[in-house]
Amino acid sequence: MARSTDPNTLFQAARSGDRGAIARLLSIVERGGEGSRRVGRIAYPHSGGAYTVGMTGAPGAGKSTLTSAVIGHLRALAIEVAVLAIDPSSPFTGGAILGDRVRMQDHATDPGVFIRSMATRGHLGGLSLATPEAVRLLDAIGRRWILIETVGVGQVEVEIAGKADTTIVVVNPGWGDSVQANKAGLMEIADVFVINKSDRKGVDETRRDLEQMLDLSDLPHDAWRPPILATVGTTGSGVPALWDAVLAHRAHAETSGVLDQRRAYRAGEELREIVANRLRERARQICTGERWDGLTEDVVAHRNDPWSAADAMLDGVL
Ligand SMILES: Nc1nc2c(ncn2[C@@H]2O[C@H](COP(=O)(O)OP(=O)(O)OP(=O)(O)O)[C@@H](O)[C@H]2O)c(=O)[nH]1
Ligand SMILES: [Mg+2]
């Protein structure tokens, strides 16, 4: 089954649990373009049942280790889970992070777990569209819990990390001194804070720092205040409490209407991005040929200004 390249056939196979088919569909999504759009059209009507949990934080904070521990906790409760590890650095399609493979290997043969590292196709516009598409695919084939690991470094990565239904921000003791993470951005998207590597010193100070930052941020009166948990990813200590915090946030988001608001906002953002990408594609198509050359020459020779030339190019297009 998984040998087929027809998205419909692959999708049917994926829905009945064929892991090869899931992997092939994700590769199509990762490549983007028309193939990805076809998969998206097939998957969309079947999606909407999954809940997504983002795990983000500075490089090396222990996101993969924690993710693996969370998977272990969920599997002990007989809950199935899919994991997407977004790799912002690798330009290679299908490039898996070796470290993730090693750390998450324990779960590699468990049919209740699906783990996939996704490369970013070398450009960030790709990442912000590819991630929701991949999530939707996993959703459509029946995965109810989807964990998404991203590195919270730059603004774009943090924005992507914040697109989960519940976002866990992983920090370490001494986080206050670290310059690697986009702190303000992470503060904004956190639903749950976890101080991982709490076997090291400085946990209390870090907790105080976070509490202080939360006090200073003007959370609305009846809003959710992100709880601060402590874990040791390597032993799994604190992981059940971390998961309980995720469940508590989910319950809050569902009953308060925050979840619906977030999802509606995300749908609008995604649509806007799709439209923007289409317009960029269209721009590439029209900015060529004789008329274009003539207009460019006029600008170069100062016979025309670039704005008027652009107006002339777009005349009848928009
Ligand atoms: N002492 C200690 N080490 C930990 C803990 N959790 C993870 N580590 C170690 O920290 C290192 C980084 O862990 P990862 O899980 O790869 O961190 P990550 O955030 O996924 O890293 P990137 O994906 O590269 O950003 C590994 O050597 C882990 O074994 C912990 O609670 N305590
Ligand atoms: Mg990792």
Coordinates of C-alpha atoms and ligand atoms in Angstrom, one line a residue:
M1 CA 0.0 0.0 0.0
A2 CA 2.7 2.5 1.1
R3 CA 4.4 2.1 -2.4
S4 CA 1.5 4.0 -4.0
T5 CA 2.1 7.7 -4.7
D6 CA -1.6 8.5 -5.1
P7 CA -2.6 10.7 -2.2
N8 CA -6.1 9.2 -1.9
T9 CA -4.7 5.6 -1.7
L10 CA -2.1 6.7 0.7
F11 CA -4.6 8.5 2.9
Q12 CA -6.9 5.5 3.1
A13 CA -3.9 3.3 4.0
A14 CA -2.8 5.9 6.6
R15 CA -6.2 5.9 8.2
S16 CA -6.0 2.2 8.7
G17 CA -2.7 2.6 10.5
D18 CA -0.1 2.1 7.7
R19 CA 2.9 3.9 9.1
G20 CA 4.7 3.9 5.7
A21 CA 1.7 5.7 4.2
I22 CA 1.7 8.3 7.0
A23 CA 5.4 8.9 6.4
R24 CA 5.0 9.3 2.7
L25 CA 2.1 11.7 3.1
L26 CA 4.1 13.8 5.5
S27 CA 7.0 13.9 3.0
I28 CA 4.6 15.3 0.4
V29 CA 3.3 17.9 2.9
E30 CA 6.9 18.8 3.7
R31 CA 7.8 19.4 0.1
G32 CA 4.9 21.9 -0.2
G33 CA 3.4 23.0 -3.6
E34 CA 0.6 21.3 -5.4
G35 CA 1.2 17.8 -3.9
S36 CA 0.8 19.3 -0.4
R37 CA -2.4 21.1 -1.4
R38 CA -3.9 17.9 -2.7
V39 CA -3.2 16.1 0.5
G40 CA -4.6 19.0 2.4
R41 CA -7.8 18.9 0.5
I42 CA -8.3 15.2 1.1
A43 CA -7.4 15.5 4.8
Y44 CA -9.3 18.6 5.7
P45 CA -12.8 17.2 6.0
H46 CA -11.6 14.5 8.3
S47 CA -9.7 16.8 10.7
G48 CA -10.8 18.8 13.7
G49 CA -10.7 16.1 16.4
A50 CA -7.1 16.4 17.6
Y51 CA -5.7 18.4 20.4
T52 CA -2.2 19.9 19.9
V53 CA 0.4 20.5 22.6
G54 CA 3.5 22.5 21.8
M55 CA 6.8 22.1 23.6
T56 CA 9.2 24.9 23.0
G57 CA 12.2 26.5 24.7
A58 CA 15.9 27.2 24.1
P59 CA 18.2 24.8 22.4
G60 CA 19.1 22.0 24.7
A61 CA 16.5 22.8 27.3
G62 CA 15.4 19.2 27.3
K63 CA 12.4 19.4 25.0
S64 CA 13.0 16.0 23.3
T65 CA 13.8 14.3 26.6
L66 CA 10.7 15.7 28.1
T67 CA 8.6 14.8 25.1
S68 CA 9.9 11.2 25.3
A69 CA 9.0 11.1 29.0
V70 CA 5.5 12.5 28.3
I71 CA 5.0 9.8 25.6
G72 CA 5.9 7.2 28.2
H73 CA 3.4 8.7 30.7
L74 CA 0.6 8.7 28.0
R75 CA 1.4 5.2 26.9
A76 CA 1.1 4.0 30.4
L77 CA -2.4 5.4 30.4
A78 CA -3.0 3.7 27.0
I79 CA -3.3 7.0 25.2
E80 CA -2.0 7.2 21.6
V81 CA 0.1 10.1 20.5
A82 CA 1.8 11.6 17.5
V83 CA 4.9 13.8 17.7
L84 CA 6.2 16.3 15.2
A85 CA 9.7 17.6 16.0
I86 CA 10.2 20.7 13.9
D87 CA 13.9 21.2 12.9
P88 CA 14.5 24.8 11.9
S89 CA 18.1 24.3 11.1
S90 CA 18.1 21.4 8.6
P91 CA 17.5 22.4 5.0
F92 CA 17.2 18.8 4.0
T93 CA 13.8 17.4 3.2
G94 CA 12.9 14.6 5.6
G95 CA 16.0 15.3 7.7
A96 CA 15.5 13.7 11.1
I97 CA 17.4 15.0 14.1
L98 CA 19.8 12.2 15.1
G99 CA 19.5 13.2 18.8
D100 CA 15.7 13.0 18.6
R101 CA 15.9 9.5 17.1
V102 CA 18.1 8.4 19.8
R103 CA 16.1 9.8 22.7
M104 CA 12.7 8.8 21.3
Q105 CA 13.9 5.4 20.2
D106 CA 12.2 3.7 23.2
H107 CA 8.9 4.4 21.5
A108 CA 10.0 3.6 17.9
T109 CA 8.3 0.2 17.7
D110 CA 5.2 1.1 19.7
P111 CA 2.2 1.2 17.2
G112 CA 0.5 3.7 19.5
V113 CA 3.2 6.3 18.9
F114 CA 4.1 8.1 15.7
I115 CA 7.2 10.3 15.7
R116 CA 8.4 12.4 12.8
S117 CA 11.1 15.1 12.5
M118 CA 10.3 17.7 10.0
A119 CA 12.8 19.9 8.2
T120 CA 11.8 23.4 7.2
R121 CA 12.4 23.4 3.5
G122 CA 15.0 26.0 4.1
H123 CA 12.7 28.9 4.4
L124 CA 10.5 30.0 7.3
G125 CA 7.4 30.8 5.2
G126 CA 7.5 27.1 4.4
L127 CA 7.7 26.2 8.1
S128 CA 4.7 28.2 9.1
L129 CA 2.5 26.6 6.4
A130 CA 4.0 23.1 6.6
T131 CA 3.5 22.7 10.3
P132 CA -0.3 23.2 10.4
E133 CA -0.6 21.0 7.3
A134 CA 1.3 18.2 8.9
V135 CA -0.7 18.5 12.1
R136 CA -3.9 18.4 10.1
L137 CA -2.9 15.3 8.4
L138 CA -2.1 13.5 11.7
D139 CA -5.4 14.8 13.0
A140 CA -7.3 13.5 9.9
I141 CA -5.9 10.0 10.2
G142 CA -7.3 9.8 13.7
R143 CA -4.5 10.9 16.1
R144 CA -6.1 12.6 19.1
W145 CA -3.0 14.0 20.8
I146 CA -0.3 15.7 18.8
L147 CA 2.8 16.9 20.4
I148 CA 4.9 19.5 18.5
E149 CA 8.5 20.2 19.5
T150 CA 10.0 23.5 18.3
V151 CA 13.1 25.5 19.3
G152 CA 12.0 28.8 20.7
V153 CA 14.7 31.1 19.3
G154 CA 13.6 33.6 16.8
Q155 CA 10.3 35.4 16.4
V156 CA 9.0 33.2 13.7
E157 CA 9.8 30.0 15.5
V158 CA 8.1 31.3 18.6
E159 CA 5.0 32.3 16.7
I160 CA 4.8 28.8 15.2
A161 CA 5.3 27.2 18.7
G162 CA 2.4 29.4 19.9
K163 CA 0.0 27.9 17.4
A164 CA -0.7 24.8 19.6
D165 CA -3.9 24.5 21.7
T166 CA -1.7 24.3 24.8
T167 CA 1.9 25.5 24.7
I168 CA 4.5 24.3 27.2
V169 CA 7.5 26.5 27.6
V170 CA 10.6 24.7 28.8
V171 CA 13.2 26.6 30.8
N172 CA 16.1 25.6 32.9
P173 CA 17.4 26.7 36.2
G174 CA 19.4 29.9 35.6
W175 CA 17.2 30.8 32.6
G176 CA 17.4 34.4 33.6
D177 CA 21.1 34.5 32.5
S178 CA 20.5 32.8 29.2
V179 CA 20.6 34.9 26.0
Q180 CA 19.6 32.1 23.6
A181 CA 15.9 32.2 24.0
N182 CA 13.4 34.8 22.8
K183 CA 12.2 35.4 26.4
A184 CA 9.5 38.0 25.8
G185 CA 8.1 35.9 23.0
L186 CA 8.1 32.8 25.1
M187 CA 6.4 34.6 28.0
E188 CA 3.6 35.6 25.7
I189 CA 2.8 32.1 24.3
A190 CA 3.3 30.1 27.5
D191 CA 0.2 28.3 28.9
V192 CA 2.4 26.1 31.2
F193 CA 5.9 26.7 32.3
V194 CA 8.2 23.8 33.1
I195 CA 11.6 24.2 34.8
N196 CA 13.4 21.2 33.4
K197 CA 16.8 20.0 34.7
S198 CA 15.4 20.7 38.2
D199 CA 18.1 18.4 39.5
R200 CA 20.4 21.4 39.1
K201 CA 20.6 24.3 41.4
G202 CA 18.7 27.6 40.9
V203 CA 15.2 26.1 40.6
D204 CA 13.7 28.5 43.3
E205 CA 15.3 31.6 41.8
T206 CA 14.0 30.6 38.3
R207 CA 10.5 30.0 39.7
R208 CA 10.6 33.5 41.4
D209 CA 11.8 35.1 38.2
L210 CA 8.9 33.6 36.3
E211 CA 6.4 34.5 38.9
Q212 CA 7.6 38.0 38.8
M213 CA 7.4 38.2 35.1
L214 CA 3.9 36.9 35.3
D215 CA 3.0 39.5 37.9
L216 CA 4.3 42.2 35.6
S217 CA 2.6 41.0 32.5
D218 CA -0.9 42.3 32.5
L219 CA -2.9 39.1 32.4
P220 CA -6.7 39.8 32.2
H221 CA -8.4 39.4 35.6
D222 CA -10.2 36.1 35.0
A223 CA -7.5 34.7 32.6
W224 CA -5.5 31.6 33.0
R225 CA -2.3 32.1 34.9
P226 CA 0.4 29.7 33.6
P227 CA 1.4 27.3 36.3
I228 CA 5.1 26.6 36.9
L229 CA 6.1 23.0 37.1
A230 CA 9.5 21.4 37.7
T231 CA 10.7 18.2 36.0
V232 CA 13.8 16.1 35.5
G233 CA 13.3 14.9 31.9
T234 CA 16.0 12.2 32.2
T235 CA 14.2 10.4 35.0
G236 CA 10.6 11.4 34.3
S237 CA 10.2 13.1 37.7
G238 CA 7.4 15.6 37.6
V239 CA 6.1 14.5 34.3
P240 CA 2.7 13.3 35.5
A241 CA 2.1 16.7 37.2
L242 CA 3.2 18.4 34.0
W243 CA 0.6 16.4 32.0
D244 CA -2.1 17.2 34.6
A245 CA -1.3 20.9 34.1
V246 CA -1.8 20.4 30.4
L247 CA -5.2 18.8 31.0
A248 CA -6.2 21.6 33.4
H249 CA -5.3 24.2 30.7
R250 CA -7.2 22.2 28.1
A251 CA -10.3 22.2 30.4
H252 CA -10.0 25.9 31.0
A253 CA -9.5 26.7 27.3
E254 CA -12.5 24.6 26.4
T255 CA -14.9 25.9 29.0
S256 CA -13.9 29.6 28.7
G257 CA -14.2 29.7 24.9
V258 CA -10.4 30.5 24.6
L259 CA -9.9 27.4 22.5
D260 CA -12.5 28.3 20.0
Q261 CA -11.1 31.8 19.8
R262 CA -7.6 30.6 19.3
R263 CA -8.6 28.2 16.6
A264 CA -10.7 30.8 14.8
Y265 CA -7.7 33.2 14.9
R266 CA -5.3 30.5 13.7
A267 CA -7.7 29.6 10.8
G268 CA -7.8 33.3 9.7
E269 CA -4.0 33.6 10.0
E270 CA -3.4 30.5 7.9
L271 CA -5.8 31.6 5.3
R272 CA -4.2 35.0 5.1
E273 CA -0.8 33.3 4.7
I274 CA -2.1 31.1 1.9
V275 CA -3.5 34.1 0.1
A276 CA -0.2 36.0 0.6
N277 CA 1.8 33.0 -0.8
R278 CA -0.5 32.9 -3.8
L279 CA 0.0 36.6 -4.5
R280 CA 3.8 36.1 -4.3
E281 CA 3.6 33.3 -6.8
R282 CA 1.4 35.4 -9.1
A283 CA 4.0 38.3 -8.7
R284 CA 6.7 36.0 -9.9
Q285 CA 4.6 35.1 -12.9
I286 CA 3.8 38.6 -14.0
C287 CA 7.2 40.3 -13.3
T288 CA 8.7 39.1 -16.5
G289 CA 8.4 39.6 -20.2
E290 CA 8.6 42.6 -22.5
R291 CA 6.3 44.9 -20.5
W292 CA 8.2 44.2 -17.3
D293 CA 11.5 44.9 -19.1
G294 CA 10.2 48.2 -20.5
L295 CA 9.0 49.3 -17.1
T296 CA 12.2 48.3 -15.4
E297 CA 14.3 50.3 -18.0
D298 CA 12.1 53.4 -17.4
V299 CA 12.8 53.1 -13.7
V300 CA 16.6 52.6 -14.2
A301 CA 16.7 55.6 -16.6
H302 CA 14.7 57.7 -14.0
R303 CA 11.9 58.2 -16.6
N304 CA 9.5 56.6 -14.1
D305 CA 9.5 55.9 -10.3
P306 CA 9.2 52.4 -9.0
W307 CA 5.8 53.0 -7.4
S308 CA 4.1 54.2 -10.6
A309 CA 5.8 51.4 -12.5
A310 CA 4.3 48.9 -10.0
D311 CA 0.9 50.5 -10.4
A312 CA 1.2 50.0 -14.1
M313 CA 2.3 46.4 -13.7
L314 CA -0.7 45.7 -11.4
D315 CA -3.2 47.5 -13.5
G316 CA -5.9 44.9 -14.4
V317 CA -4.2 42.2 -12.1
L318 CA -5.5 43.3 -8.8
Ligands
LIG1 N1 20.7 17.0 34.2 C1 19.7 17.0 33.4 N2 19.9 16.8 32.1 C2 18.8 16.7 31.3 C3 17.5 16.8 31.7 N3 16.7 16.7 30.7 C4 17.4 16.6 29.6 N4 18.7 16.6 29.9 C5 19.9 16.5 29.0 O1 20.0 17.8 28.3 C6 20.5 17.5 27.0 C7 19.6 18.1 25.9 O2 18.4 17.5 26.0 P1 17.4 17.5 24.7 O3 16.2 16.7 25.1 O4 18.1 17.0 23.5 O5 17.1 19.0 24.6 P2 16.2 19.7 23.4 O6 15.6 20.9 24.0 O7 15.3 18.8 22.7 O8 17.4 20.2 22.4 P3 17.3 20.7 20.9 O9 16.2 19.9 20.3 O10 18.6 20.5 20.4 O11 17.0 22.2 21.1 C8 20.6 16.0 26.8 O12 22.0 15.6 27.1 C9 19.7 15.5 27.9 O13 20.1 14.2 28.4 C10 17.3 17.0 33.1 O14 16.1 17.1 33.6 N5 18.4 17.0 33.9
MG2 MG 15.2 18.3 20.7

